[in-house]
Amino acid sequence: MNPSTRPNSASDTLENNDIVIRTENVSIFYGAFQAVRNVFLDVPKNNVVALIGPSGCGKSTLLRCYNRLNDLIPGARVEGKIAYQGVDLYDPKIDPVEVRRRIGMVFQKANPFPKSIYENVAFGARINGFKGNMDELVERSLRGSALWDEVKDKLKESGLSLSGGQQQRLCIARTIAIEPEVILMDEPCSALDPISTLRVEDLMHELKKQFTIIIVTHNMQQASRVADMTAFFNAEATEGGSRFGYLVEYDKTYNIFNAPKQQATQDYVSGRFG
Amino acid sequence: MTSLTTAPAETLIDSSTKFQPERQINQIFRWLTIALAVCVGLVLLWITYSLLLIALPAIRTFGLGFLTNSTWNPVEEIYGVFPQIYGTILSSFLALLFAVPLGVGVAVFLTENFLPPKILTPIAFIMELLAAIPSVVYGLWGIFVFLPAIRPILQGINRAFGWIPFFSTTPGGRHLFGASLVLAIMILPTIVAISRDTMSSLPPQLRQGSYGLGATRWETITRVLVPAGLSGIIGSVMLALGRALGETMALAMLVGNANNANISWFSPASTIASLIANQFGEASGLQKSSLFYGALILMVLTLLVNILAQMVVSRFQQVE
């Protein structure tokens, strides 16, 4: 398949046409190396969109462009347009710090701050100059991440004293607390046991009522369980020997797993890959 | 399936009867290291024992009053080290006051890639070189270059803020404040080196997590990274304090060696270490004993600081 042709855009056929993030012909470079090529991908509001594909296909790289976290990597550069509610995120006038306050992120490895559980959740609100009732916000956020009942009696204890799954839900609570519109999740369950994973997945179903979620996952069952829309990325080797990633197919999750239009998608989701 | 051929198990039992020079070396080396370790411990014990033994007459004569008495009179044989304890603690405190913000700032600056590595590496190297300058060189530079250079500034401060007790005397050629500034430069490398190691060993996920929540670089540094590395930074400060308390040569040259505990930082003062350095040559009898008593106090002081530093640093390593 020629990666530069526009893959089937499913957004035309969606019932919910409220698009939060538009990705138009986006290519991502590290110096001279092109990591991701010509991606078109529209994220509808209050949906869970899963990005799946083999390692090195650029799905995490793309995810980190949505809140400009790639800015922290020297030499990273984005071409094309990523629009959040119609505003180009890479416009020079945009403040990346403000972008990250609207588009929160949960990382692969749970990374609570070495502070108390309470302070972990309150951190984002504090730096945002939150003036309301902090106790209430912390409780609401911890309830939102289904952690409240487990930690309500030890809010003063270190966030690092929690189990891995609890730490990840603490990080989700921390993200909810800044009340973003979009939550990016970079393989949030890859370090968790199956029970904790199920908890976080259940949580996503709850969260999407309020937020829009983009999740990168290696776990195809997870994508099929949580995602409304799924984008399959693939990697291709260039003549120079380096690899670049591109979007193969983006559609409703049911279609991706049951009636994919591309042979590569069919091969990947059925496990006949590489 | 192919199986590897292994030696029969009996060879394990017979090995002791064979000639094995490596084994012997092993044994010799083991005893050698034990002997060396014991030697180090014995030296420490010996020093402590002799300090106590020689200080005993002074301890008997003056008791704890030695700590609060300001007289040092070899003619009447009355000794006390209150001005020296005051000078030691105040000079170390002032040195920390300047060196800690500067040192932590430099450490953050060196770890948070504000600058390209090409510039960072020489800066880090220069910081390490500061630690390699002998203390007598600092003293010489301080007395002939640094103190004369800052004298007009200090005189200006004295004129403008002389009503504040700390600046109430006209700064002369040597004074506690100038000595503390040079001391600050001397302990800076300790703070920078250890704080820098601490900061660079923080997991990168912390940084990303903070940026991901919309924190600015400043908020990330002040609210996440420095608090996360705080125990390491405190450890570095404690070690620096240990060095500042015991620093002798530069202070003996710069502090003025005046036996008074003046509230003004701009007046000459004295420290325990500088007192010993100045008096050991002609000391005998009770004076010698009193110097040893002073040395004992200094040792206990630095020992306490070092133990505290070890405790803080080890707590930090447990968190890691």
Coordinates of C-alpha atoms in Angstrom, one line a residue:
Chain A
M1 CA 0.0 0.0 0.0
N2 CA 1.2 3.5 -0.7
P3 CA 1.4 5.2 2.6
S4 CA 0.9 8.7 1.3
T5 CA -2.6 8.1 0.0
R6 CA -5.3 9.0 2.5
P7 CA -6.7 6.0 4.2
N8 CA -10.4 5.5 4.7
S9 CA -11.5 8.3 7.0
A10 CA -14.2 6.9 9.2
S11 CA -15.2 10.3 10.6
D12 CA -17.5 10.9 7.6
T13 CA -19.6 8.0 8.7
L14 CA -19.8 8.8 12.4
E15 CA -23.0 9.6 14.1
N16 CA -21.1 11.9 16.4
N17 CA -19.4 14.4 14.2
D18 CA -18.1 16.6 17.0
I19 CA -14.4 16.3 16.3
V20 CA -12.0 17.3 19.2
I21 CA -8.7 16.7 17.5
R22 CA -8.0 16.7 13.7
T23 CA -4.8 15.3 12.5
E24 CA -4.1 16.5 8.9
N25 CA -1.3 15.0 6.9
V26 CA 1.0 14.9 9.9
S27 CA 4.6 13.8 9.6
I28 CA 7.0 13.7 12.5
F29 CA 10.8 14.0 12.2
Y30 CA 13.7 13.5 14.6
G31 CA 16.3 15.6 13.0
A32 CA 16.5 14.3 9.4
F33 CA 14.8 11.0 10.3
Q34 CA 11.2 10.7 9.4
A35 CA 9.5 8.7 12.2
V36 CA 5.8 9.0 11.1
R37 CA 4.5 9.7 7.7
N38 CA 1.4 11.5 6.5
V39 CA -1.2 10.7 9.1
F40 CA -4.8 11.7 8.8
L41 CA -6.8 10.9 11.9
D42 CA -9.8 12.6 13.5
V43 CA -10.7 12.1 17.1
P44 CA -14.5 12.4 18.0
K45 CA -15.6 13.8 21.3
N46 CA -16.3 11.4 24.2
N47 CA -14.9 8.5 22.3
V48 CA -12.0 6.1 23.2
V49 CA -9.6 6.0 20.2
A50 CA -7.0 3.2 20.3
L51 CA -3.8 3.4 18.4
I52 CA -2.5 -0.1 17.7
G53 CA 0.4 -1.6 15.7
P54 CA 3.8 -3.2 15.9
S55 CA 6.7 -1.6 17.8
G56 CA 8.3 1.2 16.0
C57 CA 5.2 2.2 14.0
G58 CA 5.2 5.6 15.6
K59 CA 1.9 5.4 17.6
S60 CA 3.5 6.6 20.8
T61 CA 5.4 9.3 18.9
L62 CA 2.1 10.5 17.4
L63 CA 0.4 10.4 20.8
R64 CA 3.1 12.6 22.3
C65 CA 2.5 15.2 19.6
Y66 CA -1.0 15.7 20.8
N67 CA 0.1 17.5 23.9
R68 CA 3.4 18.7 22.5
L69 CA 5.4 16.5 24.8
N70 CA 7.7 15.8 21.9
D71 CA 8.9 19.4 22.3
L72 CA 11.1 18.1 25.1
I73 CA 13.1 15.9 22.7
P74 CA 15.8 18.0 20.9
G75 CA 15.4 17.9 17.1
A76 CA 11.8 16.6 17.1
R77 CA 9.7 18.4 14.5
V78 CA 6.1 18.1 13.2
E79 CA 4.8 18.8 9.7
G80 CA 1.2 19.0 8.8
K81 CA -1.5 20.2 11.1
I82 CA -2.8 19.0 14.4
A83 CA -5.9 21.0 15.3
Y84 CA -7.5 20.9 18.7
Q85 CA -11.0 22.4 18.4
G86 CA -10.0 24.1 15.2
V87 CA -6.8 25.6 16.7
D88 CA -3.5 24.6 15.2
L89 CA -1.5 23.2 18.2
Y90 CA 1.8 23.9 16.4
D91 CA 1.1 27.6 15.7
P92 CA 4.0 29.6 17.1
K93 CA 1.6 31.6 19.2
I94 CA 0.5 28.5 21.1
D95 CA 1.8 28.0 24.6
P96 CA 2.7 24.3 25.0
V97 CA 2.2 24.5 28.7
E98 CA -1.4 25.5 28.2
V99 CA -1.9 22.7 25.7
R100 CA -0.8 20.2 28.3
R101 CA -3.3 21.6 30.8
R102 CA -6.1 20.9 28.3
I103 CA -4.8 17.6 27.0
G104 CA -3.6 15.5 30.0
M105 CA -1.4 12.4 29.8
V106 CA -1.0 9.1 31.6
F107 CA 2.2 7.3 31.0
Q108 CA 3.3 3.7 30.4
K109 CA 5.1 3.4 33.8
A110 CA 3.1 4.8 36.7
N111 CA 5.1 7.9 37.8
P112 CA 3.6 9.3 41.0
F113 CA 5.6 12.1 42.5
P114 CA 7.4 11.3 45.7
K115 CA 4.7 13.2 47.6
S116 CA 1.6 12.2 49.6
I117 CA -1.4 10.8 47.7
Y118 CA -3.2 14.0 48.4
E119 CA -0.4 16.2 47.1
N120 CA -0.1 14.0 44.0
V121 CA -3.7 14.7 43.0
A122 CA -3.5 18.4 44.1
F123 CA -0.3 19.1 42.2
G124 CA -1.8 19.9 38.8
A125 CA -4.6 22.0 40.4
R126 CA -2.1 23.9 42.5
I127 CA 0.1 24.9 39.6
N128 CA -3.0 25.9 37.6
G129 CA -3.9 28.3 40.4
F130 CA -7.0 26.3 41.5
K131 CA -9.0 28.5 43.9
G132 CA -11.9 26.1 44.9
N133 CA -12.2 23.5 47.6
M134 CA -9.0 21.3 47.2
D135 CA -10.3 18.5 49.5
E136 CA -13.4 18.2 47.4
L137 CA -11.4 18.2 44.1
V138 CA -9.0 15.5 45.5
E139 CA -11.9 13.3 46.6
R140 CA -13.8 13.8 43.3
S141 CA -10.7 13.0 41.3
L142 CA -9.9 9.9 43.4
R143 CA -13.5 8.7 43.1
G144 CA -13.2 9.4 39.4
S145 CA -10.3 7.0 39.1
A146 CA -12.0 4.4 41.3
L147 CA -9.2 4.7 43.9
W148 CA -11.0 6.7 46.7
D149 CA -12.2 3.8 48.8
E150 CA -8.8 2.2 48.9
V151 CA -6.9 5.4 49.9
K152 CA -9.4 7.6 51.7
D153 CA -7.9 6.7 55.1
K154 CA -4.2 7.3 54.1
L155 CA -4.2 10.4 52.0
K156 CA -1.1 11.6 53.8
E157 CA 0.9 8.5 52.9
S158 CA 3.4 8.6 50.0
G159 CA 2.0 7.9 46.6
L160 CA 5.0 5.5 46.2
S161 CA 3.6 3.3 48.9
L162 CA 0.7 2.1 46.7
S163 CA 0.7 -1.0 44.5
G164 CA 1.5 -0.7 40.8
G165 CA -2.2 -0.7 39.7
Q166 CA -3.1 1.8 42.4
Q167 CA -0.2 4.0 41.4
Q168 CA -1.5 4.1 37.8
R169 CA -5.0 5.0 39.0
L170 CA -3.4 7.7 41.1
C171 CA -1.8 9.0 38.0
I172 CA -5.2 9.0 36.3
A173 CA -6.7 10.8 39.3
R174 CA -3.9 13.3 39.0
T175 CA -4.7 13.9 35.3
I176 CA -8.5 14.1 35.9
A177 CA -7.8 16.7 38.6
I178 CA -6.6 19.3 36.1
E179 CA -9.9 18.8 34.3
P180 CA -8.6 18.3 30.8
E181 CA -10.8 17.7 27.8
V182 CA -8.6 15.0 26.3
I183 CA -6.6 12.3 28.1
L184 CA -3.8 10.6 26.3
M185 CA -2.8 7.2 27.6
D186 CA 0.5 5.6 26.6
E187 CA 0.2 1.9 27.2
P188 CA -1.3 2.6 30.6
C189 CA -1.7 -1.1 31.5
S190 CA 1.5 -2.6 30.1
A191 CA 3.0 -2.8 33.6
L192 CA -0.1 -4.0 35.4
D193 CA -1.5 -7.4 36.3
P194 CA -4.7 -8.6 34.7
I195 CA -7.0 -7.5 37.5
S196 CA -5.6 -4.0 37.7
T197 CA -5.8 -3.9 33.9
L198 CA -9.5 -4.7 34.0
R199 CA -10.0 -2.0 36.7
V200 CA -8.4 0.6 34.5
E201 CA -10.3 -0.5 31.4
D202 CA -13.6 -0.3 33.4
L203 CA -12.5 3.2 34.4
M204 CA -12.0 4.2 30.8
H205 CA -15.6 3.4 30.0
E206 CA -16.6 5.7 32.9
L207 CA -14.1 8.4 31.9
K208 CA -15.2 8.7 28.3
K209 CA -18.6 10.1 29.4
Q210 CA -16.6 13.2 30.5
F211 CA -13.4 13.1 28.5
T212 CA -12.1 12.1 25.2
I213 CA -9.4 9.4 25.4
I214 CA -6.7 8.4 23.0
I215 CA -4.9 5.3 24.1
V216 CA -1.8 3.5 22.7
T217 CA -1.9 -0.2 23.4
H218 CA 0.0 -3.3 22.4
N219 CA -2.9 -5.4 23.6
M220 CA -5.4 -6.0 20.9
Q221 CA -8.0 -7.5 23.2
Q222 CA -7.7 -4.3 25.2
A223 CA -8.3 -2.2 22.1
S224 CA -11.3 -4.3 21.2
R225 CA -12.7 -4.0 24.8
V226 CA -12.3 -0.3 25.4
A227 CA -12.1 1.5 22.1
D228 CA -14.9 3.0 20.0
M229 CA -12.5 3.8 17.2
T230 CA -9.2 2.0 16.4
A231 CA -6.3 3.1 14.2
F232 CA -3.9 0.5 12.9
F233 CA -0.4 1.7 12.3
N234 CA 2.3 -0.2 10.5
A235 CA 6.1 0.3 10.0
E236 CA 7.9 0.1 6.8
A237 CA 11.6 0.0 6.1
T238 CA 13.1 2.7 3.9
E239 CA 16.0 2.1 1.5
G240 CA 18.4 3.6 4.0
G241 CA 17.5 0.8 6.5
S242 CA 15.6 3.0 8.9
R243 CA 11.9 2.5 9.6
F244 CA 9.0 4.9 9.4
G245 CA 5.4 4.4 10.6
Y246 CA 2.2 5.2 8.8
L247 CA -1.5 4.9 9.4
V248 CA -2.9 1.9 7.6
E249 CA -6.5 2.0 8.5
Y250 CA -8.8 3.9 10.9
D251 CA -12.3 2.8 11.5
K252 CA -14.8 1.8 14.1
T253 CA -13.2 -0.8 16.4
Y254 CA -15.7 -3.5 15.4
N255 CA -14.8 -3.0 11.7
I256 CA -11.1 -3.1 12.4
F257 CA -11.3 -6.4 14.2
N258 CA -14.0 -8.0 12.2
A259 CA -14.1 -6.5 8.7
P260 CA -10.8 -4.7 8.0
K261 CA -10.4 -3.3 4.6
Q262 CA -6.7 -3.7 4.4
Q263 CA -4.8 -7.0 4.2
A264 CA -2.1 -5.7 6.6
T265 CA -4.8 -4.9 9.2
Q266 CA -6.4 -8.3 8.7
D267 CA -3.0 -10.0 9.2
Y268 CA -2.2 -8.0 12.3
V269 CA -5.4 -8.4 14.2
S270 CA -5.6 -12.1 13.4
G271 CA -2.1 -12.6 14.7
R272 CA -0.5 -13.5 11.3
F273 CA 2.0 -10.8 11.4
G274 CA 5.7 -10.3 10.8
Chain B
M1 CA 18.8 -33.4 21.8
T2 CA 22.5 -33.2 22.7
S3 CA 23.6 -33.2 26.2
L4 CA 26.7 -31.3 27.4
T5 CA 29.5 -33.4 29.0
T6 CA 30.0 -32.3 32.6
A7 CA 32.8 -33.3 35.0
P8 CA 31.7 -36.1 37.4
A9 CA 30.6 -34.8 40.8
E10 CA 33.5 -36.6 42.7
T11 CA 35.9 -33.9 41.4
L12 CA 34.2 -31.5 43.7
I13 CA 35.2 -33.4 46.8
D14 CA 38.8 -34.0 45.8
S15 CA 39.7 -30.5 45.1
S16 CA 41.1 -29.6 48.5
T17 CA 44.0 -32.1 48.1
K18 CA 45.1 -30.5 44.8
F19 CA 47.7 -27.8 44.6
Q20 CA 45.8 -24.6 44.1
P21 CA 47.8 -21.4 44.3
E22 CA 44.7 -19.3 43.5
R23 CA 43.1 -20.5 46.7
Q24 CA 46.1 -19.6 48.8
I25 CA 46.2 -16.1 47.3
N26 CA 42.5 -15.8 48.1
Q27 CA 43.2 -16.6 51.7
I28 CA 46.1 -14.3 52.0
F29 CA 44.2 -11.5 50.4
R30 CA 41.3 -12.1 52.8
W31 CA 43.5 -11.7 55.9
L32 CA 45.3 -8.7 54.4
T33 CA 42.0 -6.8 53.9
I34 CA 40.8 -7.7 57.4
A35 CA 44.1 -6.5 58.8
L36 CA 43.9 -3.2 56.9
A37 CA 40.3 -2.7 58.0
V38 CA 41.3 -3.3 61.6
C39 CA 44.2 -0.8 61.3
V40 CA 41.9 2.0 60.1
G41 CA 39.7 1.4 63.1
L42 CA 42.7 1.3 65.5
V43 CA 44.0 4.6 64.2
L44 CA 40.6 6.3 64.9
L45 CA 40.5 4.7 68.3
W46 CA 44.1 5.9 69.0
I47 CA 43.3 9.5 68.0
T48 CA 40.1 9.6 70.1
Y49 CA 41.9 8.0 73.1
S50 CA 44.9 10.4 73.0
L51 CA 42.6 13.4 72.5
L52 CA 40.7 12.4 75.6
L53 CA 43.8 11.6 77.6
I54 CA 45.6 14.9 76.9
A55 CA 42.4 16.9 77.2
L56 CA 41.6 15.4 80.6
P57 CA 43.4 18.0 82.8
A58 CA 41.5 20.8 81.0
I59 CA 38.2 18.9 81.2
R60 CA 38.9 18.4 85.0
T61 CA 39.8 22.1 85.5
F62 CA 37.2 23.8 83.4
G63 CA 34.4 21.3 83.0
L64 CA 31.6 22.4 80.7
G65 CA 32.3 26.0 81.6
F66 CA 35.1 25.7 78.9
L67 CA 32.3 26.0 76.3
T68 CA 30.9 29.3 77.7
N69 CA 34.0 31.1 78.9
S70 CA 35.5 33.8 76.6
T71 CA 38.9 34.1 78.3
W72 CA 42.1 32.6 76.7
N73 CA 44.8 33.7 79.1
P74 CA 48.0 31.6 79.2
V75 CA 49.5 33.8 82.0
E76 CA 46.7 33.1 84.5
E77 CA 46.0 29.7 82.9
I78 CA 42.3 30.4 82.3
Y79 CA 40.9 29.0 79.1
G80 CA 37.6 29.0 77.4
V81 CA 36.5 28.6 73.8
F82 CA 33.2 30.3 73.6
P83 CA 34.4 32.9 70.9
Q84 CA 35.9 30.0 68.9
I85 CA 32.7 27.9 69.0
Y86 CA 30.7 31.0 68.1
G87 CA 33.1 31.8 65.2
T88 CA 33.2 28.2 63.9
I89 CA 29.4 27.9 63.8
L90 CA 28.8 31.4 62.5
S91 CA 31.4 31.2 59.7
S92 CA 30.1 27.8 58.6
F93 CA 26.5 29.0 58.7
L94 CA 27.4 32.1 56.6
A95 CA 29.3 30.0 54.2
L96 CA 26.3 27.7 53.8
L97 CA 24.0 30.7 53.4
F98 CA 25.9 31.7 50.2
A99 CA 27.0 28.2 49.0
V100 CA 23.7 26.3 49.3
P101 CA 21.5 28.5 46.9
L102 CA 24.4 28.9 44.5
G103 CA 25.4 25.2 44.7
V104 CA 21.9 23.8 44.2
G105 CA 21.3 26.4 41.5
V106 CA 24.4 25.2 39.6
A107 CA 23.5 21.6 40.1
V108 CA 20.0 22.2 38.6
F109 CA 21.6 24.2 35.9
L110 CA 24.0 21.4 35.0
T111 CA 21.3 18.6 35.0
E112 CA 18.4 20.3 33.3
N113 CA 20.0 20.8 29.9
F114 CA 19.7 24.5 29.8
L115 CA 22.9 24.4 27.9
P116 CA 24.4 22.1 25.2
P117 CA 26.7 19.4 26.6
K118 CA 29.7 21.1 24.9
I119 CA 29.4 24.0 27.3
L120 CA 28.2 21.9 30.3
T121 CA 31.1 19.5 30.5
P122 CA 33.7 22.3 30.9
I123 CA 31.6 24.0 33.6
A124 CA 31.2 20.7 35.5
F125 CA 35.0 20.2 35.2
I126 CA 35.8 23.6 36.5
M127 CA 33.5 23.0 39.5
E128 CA 35.5 19.8 40.3
L129 CA 38.7 21.8 39.9
L130 CA 37.6 24.2 42.6
A131 CA 37.7 21.3 45.1
A132 CA 41.3 20.5 44.1
I133 CA 42.7 24.0 45.0
P134 CA 44.7 23.6 48.3
S135 CA 43.2 25.5 51.2
V136 CA 46.4 27.6 51.7
V137 CA 46.1 28.9 48.2
Y138 CA 42.5 30.0 48.9
G139 CA 43.9 31.8 52.0
L140 CA 46.6 33.5 50.2
W141 CA 44.3 34.6 47.4
G142 CA 41.7 35.7 49.9
I143 CA 44.1 37.9 51.9
F144 CA 45.8 39.7 49.0
V145 CA 43.2 39.7 46.3
F146 CA 39.6 38.9 47.4
L147 CA 39.3 40.7 50.7
P148 CA 40.8 44.0 49.4
A149 CA 38.5 43.7 46.4
I150 CA 35.3 43.4 48.4
R151 CA 36.4 45.9 51.1
P152 CA 34.8 48.9 49.4
I153 CA 31.5 47.1 49.0
L154 CA 31.5 46.0 52.6
Q155 CA 32.4 49.5 53.8
G156 CA 29.4 50.7 51.7
I157 CA 27.1 48.2 53.4
N158 CA 28.5 49.3 56.8
R159 CA 27.8 52.9 56.0
A160 CA 24.3 52.3 54.7
F161 CA 23.2 49.5 57.1
G162 CA 25.5 50.1 60.1
W163 CA 22.4 50.3 62.3
I164 CA 21.9 46.5 61.8
P165 CA 24.0 44.8 64.4
F166 CA 25.5 42.3 62.0
F167 CA 27.1 45.1 59.9
S168 CA 27.9 47.5 62.8
T169 CA 31.7 47.5 62.7
T170 CA 33.9 49.1 60.0
P171 CA 35.4 46.2 58.0
G172 CA 39.2 46.0 58.5
G173 CA 41.7 43.9 56.6
R174 CA 40.4 40.6 58.0
H175 CA 37.0 39.7 59.3
L176 CA 34.6 36.8 59.8
F177 CA 32.4 37.7 56.8
G178 CA 35.3 37.7 54.3
A179 CA 36.5 34.4 55.6
S180 CA 33.0 33.0 55.3
L181 CA 32.8 34.0 51.7
V182 CA 36.0 32.3 50.8
L183 CA 34.8 29.3 52.8
A184 CA 31.6 29.3 50.7
I185 CA 33.7 29.0 47.5
M186 CA 35.6 26.1 49.1
I187 CA 32.5 24.1 50.0
L188 CA 30.7 24.9 46.7
P189 CA 32.1 21.9 44.8
T190 CA 30.9 19.4 47.5
I191 CA 27.3 20.8 47.2
V192 CA 27.3 20.9 43.5
A193 CA 28.8 17.4 43.0
I194 CA 26.4 15.5 45.3
S195 CA 23.3 17.6 44.4
R196 CA 24.1 17.1 40.7
D197 CA 24.4 13.3 41.1
T198 CA 21.1 13.3 43.0
M199 CA 19.3 15.4 40.4
S200 CA 20.6 13.4 37.5
S201 CA 19.6 10.1 39.1
L202 CA 15.9 11.1 39.4
P203 CA 13.8 9.0 37.1
P204 CA 13.0 10.9 33.8
Q205 CA 9.3 9.8 34.2
L206 CA 9.0 12.4 37.0
R207 CA 9.9 15.2 34.7
Q208 CA 7.6 14.0 32.0
G209 CA 4.7 13.5 34.5
S210 CA 5.1 17.0 35.6
Y211 CA 5.3 18.5 32.1
G212 CA 2.4 16.3 31.1
L213 CA 0.2 18.0 33.8
G214 CA 0.9 21.4 32.3
A215 CA 3.7 22.4 34.6
T216 CA 6.3 24.9 33.4
R217 CA 10.0 24.1 33.6
W218 CA 10.3 26.3 36.6
E219 CA 7.4 24.6 38.4
T220 CA 8.8 21.2 37.4
I221 CA 12.2 22.1 38.9
T222 CA 10.9 23.8 42.1
R223 CA 7.9 21.7 42.9
V224 CA 8.8 18.2 41.7
L225 CA 12.5 17.7 41.0
V226 CA 14.1 19.6 43.9
P227 CA 11.6 18.2 46.5
A228 CA 12.3 14.7 45.0
G229 CA 16.0 15.1 45.4
L230 CA 15.8 17.0 48.7
S231 CA 17.3 14.4 50.9
G232 CA 20.3 14.1 48.6
I233 CA 20.7 17.9 48.6
I234 CA 20.5 18.0 52.4
G235 CA 23.1 15.3 52.5
S236 CA 25.4 17.4 50.3
V237 CA 24.8 20.4 52.6
M238 CA 25.7 18.3 55.7
L239 CA 28.9 17.1 54.1
A240 CA 29.8 20.6 53.1
L241 CA 29.0 21.8 56.6
G242 CA 31.4 19.1 58.0
R243 CA 34.1 20.5 55.8
A244 CA 33.4 24.1 56.7
L245 CA 33.5 23.4 60.4
G246 CA 36.9 21.8 60.3
E247 CA 38.5 24.0 57.6
T248 CA 41.7 25.4 59.2
M249 CA 44.3 27.0 57.0
A250 CA 42.2 29.4 55.0
L251 CA 40.3 30.5 58.0
A252 CA 43.5 30.9 60.2
M253 CA 44.7 33.3 57.4
L254 CA 41.5 35.2 56.9
V255 CA 39.4 35.3 60.0
G256 CA 41.6 37.7 62.0
N257 CA 42.2 35.5 65.0
A258 CA 40.6 37.9 67.5
N259 CA 39.4 36.3 70.7
N260 CA 36.0 37.9 70.7
A261 CA 32.5 36.9 69.9
N262 CA 31.3 40.1 68.3
I263 CA 27.7 40.2 66.9
S264 CA 29.1 42.1 63.9
W265 CA 30.1 39.9 61.0
F266 CA 32.6 42.6 59.9
S267 CA 34.8 42.2 62.9
P268 CA 37.8 39.9 63.3
A269 CA 36.9 36.6 65.0
S270 CA 38.4 33.1 65.6
T271 CA 37.5 29.5 65.1
I272 CA 38.4 26.4 67.0
A273 CA 40.6 25.2 64.1
S274 CA 42.3 28.5 63.6
L275 CA 42.9 28.7 67.4
I276 CA 44.7 25.4 67.4
A277 CA 46.7 26.2 64.3
N278 CA 47.9 29.5 65.8
Q279 CA 48.7 28.2 69.3
F280 CA 50.0 24.7 69.0
G281 CA 53.6 25.8 68.5
E282 CA 54.2 27.3 72.0
A283 CA 51.5 25.4 73.9
S284 CA 52.4 23.2 76.9
G285 CA 50.8 22.1 80.1
L286 CA 47.2 23.2 80.7
Q287 CA 47.2 25.3 77.5
K288 CA 48.1 22.2 75.4
S289 CA 45.5 20.3 77.3
S290 CA 42.9 23.0 76.5
L291 CA 43.8 22.9 72.8
F292 CA 43.1 19.2 72.9
Y293 CA 39.8 19.9 74.7
G294 CA 39.0 22.3 71.8
A295 CA 40.0 19.7 69.3
L296 CA 37.7 17.2 71.0
I297 CA 34.8 19.6 70.8
L298 CA 35.5 20.2 67.1
M299 CA 35.7 16.5 66.4
V300 CA 32.4 15.8 68.2
L301 CA 30.8 18.6 66.2
T302 CA 32.0 17.4 62.8
L303 CA 31.2 13.8 63.8
L304 CA 27.6 14.7 64.7
V305 CA 27.2 16.5 61.3
N306 CA 28.7 13.6 59.4
I307 CA 26.5 11.1 61.2
L308 CA 23.5 13.2 60.4
A309 CA 24.6 13.5 56.7
Q310 CA 25.0 9.7 56.5
M311 CA 21.5 9.2 57.9
V312 CA 20.0 11.6 55.5
V313 CA 21.9 10.2 52.5
S314 CA 21.0 6.6 53.3
R315 CA 17.4 7.5 53.7
F316 CA 17.6 9.0 50.2
Q317 CA 19.1 5.8 48.8
Q318 CA 16.3 3.7 50.3
V319 CA 13.8 5.8 48.5
E320 CA 15.6 5.1 45.2

